[in-house]
Short mmCIF file of C-alpha atoms in Angstrom, two decimals:
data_model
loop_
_atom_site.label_atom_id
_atom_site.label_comp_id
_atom_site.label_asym_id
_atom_site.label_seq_id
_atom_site.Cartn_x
_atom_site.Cartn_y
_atom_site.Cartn_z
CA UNK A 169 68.03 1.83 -12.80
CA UNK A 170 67.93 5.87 -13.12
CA UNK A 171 64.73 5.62 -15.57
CA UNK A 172 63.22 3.51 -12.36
CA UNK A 173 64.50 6.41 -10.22
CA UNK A 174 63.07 8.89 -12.13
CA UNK A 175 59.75 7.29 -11.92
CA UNK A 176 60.16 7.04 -8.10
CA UNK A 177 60.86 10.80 -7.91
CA UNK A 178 57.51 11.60 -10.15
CA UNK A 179 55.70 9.84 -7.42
CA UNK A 180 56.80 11.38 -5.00
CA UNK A 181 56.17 14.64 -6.60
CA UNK A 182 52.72 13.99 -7.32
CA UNK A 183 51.88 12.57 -4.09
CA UNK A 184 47.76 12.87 -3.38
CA UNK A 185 46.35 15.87 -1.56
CA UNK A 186 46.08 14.90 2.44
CA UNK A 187 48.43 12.19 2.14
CA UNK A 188 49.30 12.01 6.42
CA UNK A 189 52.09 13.94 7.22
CA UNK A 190 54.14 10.95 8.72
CA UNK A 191 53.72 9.02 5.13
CA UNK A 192 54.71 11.81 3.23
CA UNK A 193 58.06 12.55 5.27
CA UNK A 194 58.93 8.74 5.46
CA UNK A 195 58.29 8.61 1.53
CA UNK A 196 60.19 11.43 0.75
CA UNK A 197 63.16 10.29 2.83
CA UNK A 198 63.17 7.27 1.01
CA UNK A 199 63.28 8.72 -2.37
CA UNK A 200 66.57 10.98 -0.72
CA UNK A 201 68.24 8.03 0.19
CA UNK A 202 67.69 6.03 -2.61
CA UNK A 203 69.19 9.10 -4.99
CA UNK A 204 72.15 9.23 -1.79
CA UNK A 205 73.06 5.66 -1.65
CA UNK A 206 73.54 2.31 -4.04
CA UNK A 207 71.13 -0.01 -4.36
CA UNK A 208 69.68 -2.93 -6.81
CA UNK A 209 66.76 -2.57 -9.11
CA UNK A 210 64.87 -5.43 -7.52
CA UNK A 211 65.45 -3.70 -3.58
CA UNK A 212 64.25 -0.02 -5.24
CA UNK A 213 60.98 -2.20 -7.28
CA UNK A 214 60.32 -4.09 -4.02
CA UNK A 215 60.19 0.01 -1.92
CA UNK A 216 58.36 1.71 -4.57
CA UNK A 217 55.68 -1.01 -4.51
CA UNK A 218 55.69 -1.07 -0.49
CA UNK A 219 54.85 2.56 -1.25
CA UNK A 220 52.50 2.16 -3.67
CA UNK A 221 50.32 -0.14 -1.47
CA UNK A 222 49.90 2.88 1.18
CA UNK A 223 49.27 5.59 -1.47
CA UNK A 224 46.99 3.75 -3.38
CA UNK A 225 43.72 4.54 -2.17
CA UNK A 226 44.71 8.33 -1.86
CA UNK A 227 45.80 8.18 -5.62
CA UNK A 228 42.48 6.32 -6.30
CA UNK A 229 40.74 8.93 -4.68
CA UNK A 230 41.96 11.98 -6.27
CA UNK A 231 41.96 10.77 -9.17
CA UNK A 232 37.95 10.12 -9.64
CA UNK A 233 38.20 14.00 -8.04
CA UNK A 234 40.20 14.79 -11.27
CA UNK A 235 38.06 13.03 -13.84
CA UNK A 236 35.04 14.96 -12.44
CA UNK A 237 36.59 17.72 -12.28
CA UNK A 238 37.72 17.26 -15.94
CA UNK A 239 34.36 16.62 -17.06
CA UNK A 240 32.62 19.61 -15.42
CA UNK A 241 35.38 22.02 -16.62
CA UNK A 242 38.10 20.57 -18.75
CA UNK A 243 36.41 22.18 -21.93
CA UNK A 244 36.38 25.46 -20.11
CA UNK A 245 40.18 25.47 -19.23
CA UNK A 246 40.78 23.99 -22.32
CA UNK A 247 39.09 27.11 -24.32
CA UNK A 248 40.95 29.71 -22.23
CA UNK A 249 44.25 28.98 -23.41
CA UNK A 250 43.06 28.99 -27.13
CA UNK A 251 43.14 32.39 -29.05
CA UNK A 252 40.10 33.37 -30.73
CA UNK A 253 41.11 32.12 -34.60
CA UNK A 254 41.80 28.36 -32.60
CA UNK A 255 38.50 28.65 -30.62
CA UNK A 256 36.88 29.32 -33.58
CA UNK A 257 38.03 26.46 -35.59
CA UNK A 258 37.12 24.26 -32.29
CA UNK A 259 33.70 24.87 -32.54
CA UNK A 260 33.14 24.37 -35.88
CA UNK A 261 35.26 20.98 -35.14
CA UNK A 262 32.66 20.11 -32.43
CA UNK A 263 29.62 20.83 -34.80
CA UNK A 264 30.98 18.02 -36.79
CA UNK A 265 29.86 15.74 -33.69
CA UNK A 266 33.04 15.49 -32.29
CA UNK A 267 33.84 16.03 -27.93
CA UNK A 268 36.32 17.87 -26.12
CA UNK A 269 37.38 14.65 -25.36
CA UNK A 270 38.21 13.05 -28.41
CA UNK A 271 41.07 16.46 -28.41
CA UNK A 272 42.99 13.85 -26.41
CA UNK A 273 43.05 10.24 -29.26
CA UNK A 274 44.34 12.28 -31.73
CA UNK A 275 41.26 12.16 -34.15
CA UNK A 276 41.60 15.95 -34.88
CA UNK A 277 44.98 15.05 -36.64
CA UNK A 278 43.18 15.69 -39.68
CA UNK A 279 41.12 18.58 -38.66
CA UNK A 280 43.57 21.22 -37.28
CA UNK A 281 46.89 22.89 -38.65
CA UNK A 282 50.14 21.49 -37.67
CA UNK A 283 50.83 24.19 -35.81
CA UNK A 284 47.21 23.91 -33.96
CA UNK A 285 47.92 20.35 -33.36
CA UNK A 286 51.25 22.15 -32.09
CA UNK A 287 48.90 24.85 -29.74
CA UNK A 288 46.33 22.13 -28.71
CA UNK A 289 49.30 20.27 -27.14
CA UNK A 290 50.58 23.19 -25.22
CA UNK A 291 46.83 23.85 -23.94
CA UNK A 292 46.08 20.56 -23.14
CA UNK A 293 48.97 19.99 -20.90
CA UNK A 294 47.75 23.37 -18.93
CA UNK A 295 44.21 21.88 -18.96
CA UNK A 296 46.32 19.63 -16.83
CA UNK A 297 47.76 21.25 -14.77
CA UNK A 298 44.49 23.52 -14.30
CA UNK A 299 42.75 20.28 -13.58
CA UNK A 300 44.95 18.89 -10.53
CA UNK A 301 45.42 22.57 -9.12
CA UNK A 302 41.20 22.59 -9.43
CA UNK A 303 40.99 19.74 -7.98
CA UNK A 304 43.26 19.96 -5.21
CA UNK A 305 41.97 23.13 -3.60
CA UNK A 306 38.21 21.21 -4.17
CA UNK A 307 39.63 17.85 -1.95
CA UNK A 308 41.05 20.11 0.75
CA UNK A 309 38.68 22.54 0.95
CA UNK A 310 34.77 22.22 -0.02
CA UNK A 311 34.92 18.37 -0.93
CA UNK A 312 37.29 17.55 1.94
CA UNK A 313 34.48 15.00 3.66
CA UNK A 314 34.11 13.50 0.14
CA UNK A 315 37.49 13.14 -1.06
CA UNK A 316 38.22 11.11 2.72
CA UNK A 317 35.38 8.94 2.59
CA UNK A 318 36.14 8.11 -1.15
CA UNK A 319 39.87 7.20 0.18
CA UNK A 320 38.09 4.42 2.45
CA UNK A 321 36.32 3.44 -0.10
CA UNK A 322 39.69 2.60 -2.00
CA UNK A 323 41.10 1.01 1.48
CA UNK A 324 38.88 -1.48 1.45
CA UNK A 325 39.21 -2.25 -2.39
CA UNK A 326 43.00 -2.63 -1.70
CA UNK A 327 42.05 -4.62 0.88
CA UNK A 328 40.30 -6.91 -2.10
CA UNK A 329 43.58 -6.46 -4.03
CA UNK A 330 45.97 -7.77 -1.34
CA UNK A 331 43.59 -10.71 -0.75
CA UNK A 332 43.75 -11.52 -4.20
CA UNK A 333 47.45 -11.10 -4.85
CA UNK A 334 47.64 -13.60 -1.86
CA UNK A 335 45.62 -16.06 -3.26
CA UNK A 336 47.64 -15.85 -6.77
CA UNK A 337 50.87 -16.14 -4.28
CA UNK A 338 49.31 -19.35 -3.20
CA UNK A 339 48.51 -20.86 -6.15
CA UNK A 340 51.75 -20.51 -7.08
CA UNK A 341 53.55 -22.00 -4.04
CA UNK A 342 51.27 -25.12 -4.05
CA UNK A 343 51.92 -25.39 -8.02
CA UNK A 344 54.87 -28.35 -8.31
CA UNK A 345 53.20 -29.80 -11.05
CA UNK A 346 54.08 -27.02 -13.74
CA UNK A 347 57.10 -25.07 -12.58
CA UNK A 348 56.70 -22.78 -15.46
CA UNK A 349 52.78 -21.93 -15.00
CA UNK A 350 54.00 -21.03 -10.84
CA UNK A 351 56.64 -18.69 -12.34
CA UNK A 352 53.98 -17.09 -14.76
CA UNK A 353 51.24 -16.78 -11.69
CA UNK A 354 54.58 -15.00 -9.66
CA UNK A 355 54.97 -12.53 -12.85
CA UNK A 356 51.24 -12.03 -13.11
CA UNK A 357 51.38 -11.01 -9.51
CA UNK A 358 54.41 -8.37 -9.84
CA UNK A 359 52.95 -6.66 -12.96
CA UNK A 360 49.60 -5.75 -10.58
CA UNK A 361 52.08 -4.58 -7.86
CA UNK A 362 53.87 -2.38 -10.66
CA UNK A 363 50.74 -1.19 -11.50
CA UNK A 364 50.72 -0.10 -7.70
CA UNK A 365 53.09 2.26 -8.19
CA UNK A 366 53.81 3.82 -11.88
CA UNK A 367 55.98 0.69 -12.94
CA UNK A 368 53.21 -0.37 -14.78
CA UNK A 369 49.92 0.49 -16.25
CA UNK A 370 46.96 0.41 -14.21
CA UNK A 371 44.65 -2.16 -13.70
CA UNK A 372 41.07 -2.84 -12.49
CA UNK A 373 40.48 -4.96 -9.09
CA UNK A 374 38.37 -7.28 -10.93
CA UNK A 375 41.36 -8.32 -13.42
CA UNK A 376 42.68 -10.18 -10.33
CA UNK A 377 39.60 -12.43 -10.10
CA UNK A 378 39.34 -12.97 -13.69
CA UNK A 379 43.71 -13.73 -13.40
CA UNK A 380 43.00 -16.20 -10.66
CA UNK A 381 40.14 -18.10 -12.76
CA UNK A 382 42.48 -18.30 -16.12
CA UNK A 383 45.62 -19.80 -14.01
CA UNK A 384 42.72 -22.45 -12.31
CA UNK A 385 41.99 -22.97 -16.09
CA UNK A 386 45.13 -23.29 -17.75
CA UNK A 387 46.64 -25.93 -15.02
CA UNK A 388 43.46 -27.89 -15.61
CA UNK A 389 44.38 -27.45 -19.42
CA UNK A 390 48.12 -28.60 -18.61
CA UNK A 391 47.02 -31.32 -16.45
CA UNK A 392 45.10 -32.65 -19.29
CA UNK A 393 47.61 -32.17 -21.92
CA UNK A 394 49.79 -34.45 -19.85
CA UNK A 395 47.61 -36.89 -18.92
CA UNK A 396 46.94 -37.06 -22.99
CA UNK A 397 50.66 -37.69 -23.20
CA UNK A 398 51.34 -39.94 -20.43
CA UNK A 399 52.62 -43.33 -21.77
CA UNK A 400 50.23 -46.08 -20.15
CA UNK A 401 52.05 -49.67 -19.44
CA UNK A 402 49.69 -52.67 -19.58
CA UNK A 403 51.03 -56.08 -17.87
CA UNK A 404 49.75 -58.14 -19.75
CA UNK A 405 50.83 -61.08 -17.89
CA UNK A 406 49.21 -60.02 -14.39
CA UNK A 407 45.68 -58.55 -16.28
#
């Protein structure tokens, strides 16, 4: 229960830039009263993912803001936290073929000094940091027209998502066949809306479709199975 709290308060502290005011008081209200007063784990899952519905898009948003940002300038604020002896190893790193990026899978492990594995950490987390900051003063500032139209773009893919979480819903309730595959179509269906909401990891739209088509499969599978299965009487006496 508090690691789920915890999780609740770190979205709430890194709610999107622009977020309407009204949202952004009601959310933070219900983080206060959920720290305040008792509750269940399934009543605190079921309000983070209501919340996670309505913040989507905006998280969507900024966060294609962030990876662009990242790829313009990541390097950059990467470098300036380096002193020169670690910059210096870093390009020679790079001339071996090797991106800023790869900084992040861990494949300089055997490149770099424990204690520049030790610095690149530090400098990566205030790449960060200088990343969202960036970022943020782009989306409400310059970019502002951008960063709003890209958060209707993401409206109407959640609008996609909820569409397809209902159809998984109503697979399920029409499933009396195979008990077990409706309870695995219900689980399929919370571990998207976790994904809603940090509870778990994210997922793409089109995993829904693809979800939908492999539960149609596997009840034709199960169907079969049965059928293979089924004991067949034969009167022989009427035939």
């Amino acid at each position: 229960m508090e690691s789920t709290i915890n999780l609740f308060a770190q979205l709430v502290d890194n709610l999107p830039p622009l977020l309407p005011d009204d949202l952004v008081y009601r959310i933070r209200k219900e983080l206060k009263n959920i720290q305040s007063e008792p509750t269940t784990l399934e009543k605190l899952e079921e309000k983070m993912i209501q919340i996670g519905y309505e913040i989507w898009p905006w998280n969507q948003a900024f966060r294609e803001f962030s990876r662009i940002t990242e790829e313009k300038m990541g390097e950059q604020f990467l470098l300036s936290h380096f002193g020169d002896s670690l910059q210096k190893k870093y390009y020679e790193y790079r001339t071996l073929g090797m991106s800023w990026a790869d900084i992040h899978t861990g494949r300089t492990a055997s490149y770099f000094s424990e204690d520049d594995r030790v610095l690149i950490t530090q400098a990566l987390i205030a790449t960060h940091r200088a990343v969202k900051d960036f970022t943020t003063r782009e989306v409400v500032g310059m970019r502002k027209e951008s960063y709003l139209k890209k958060v209707e773009e993401f409206k109407k893919i959640l609008t996609k998502i909820k569409d397809g979480l209902r159809g998984l819903r109503d697979l399920a309730a029409h499933e009396s066949d195979h008990p077990m595959l409706a309870n695995e179509i219900i689980e399929r269906v919370r571990s998207f809306e976790h994904g809603l909401c940090l509870l778990a990891p994210e997922f793409e739209h089109e995993e829904i479709d693809r979800a939908h088509e492999f539960f149609v499969g596997r009840k034709q599978e199960l169907n079969r199975l049965r059928g293979i299965h089924e004991t067949i009487e034969i009167d022989f006496y009427n035939s």
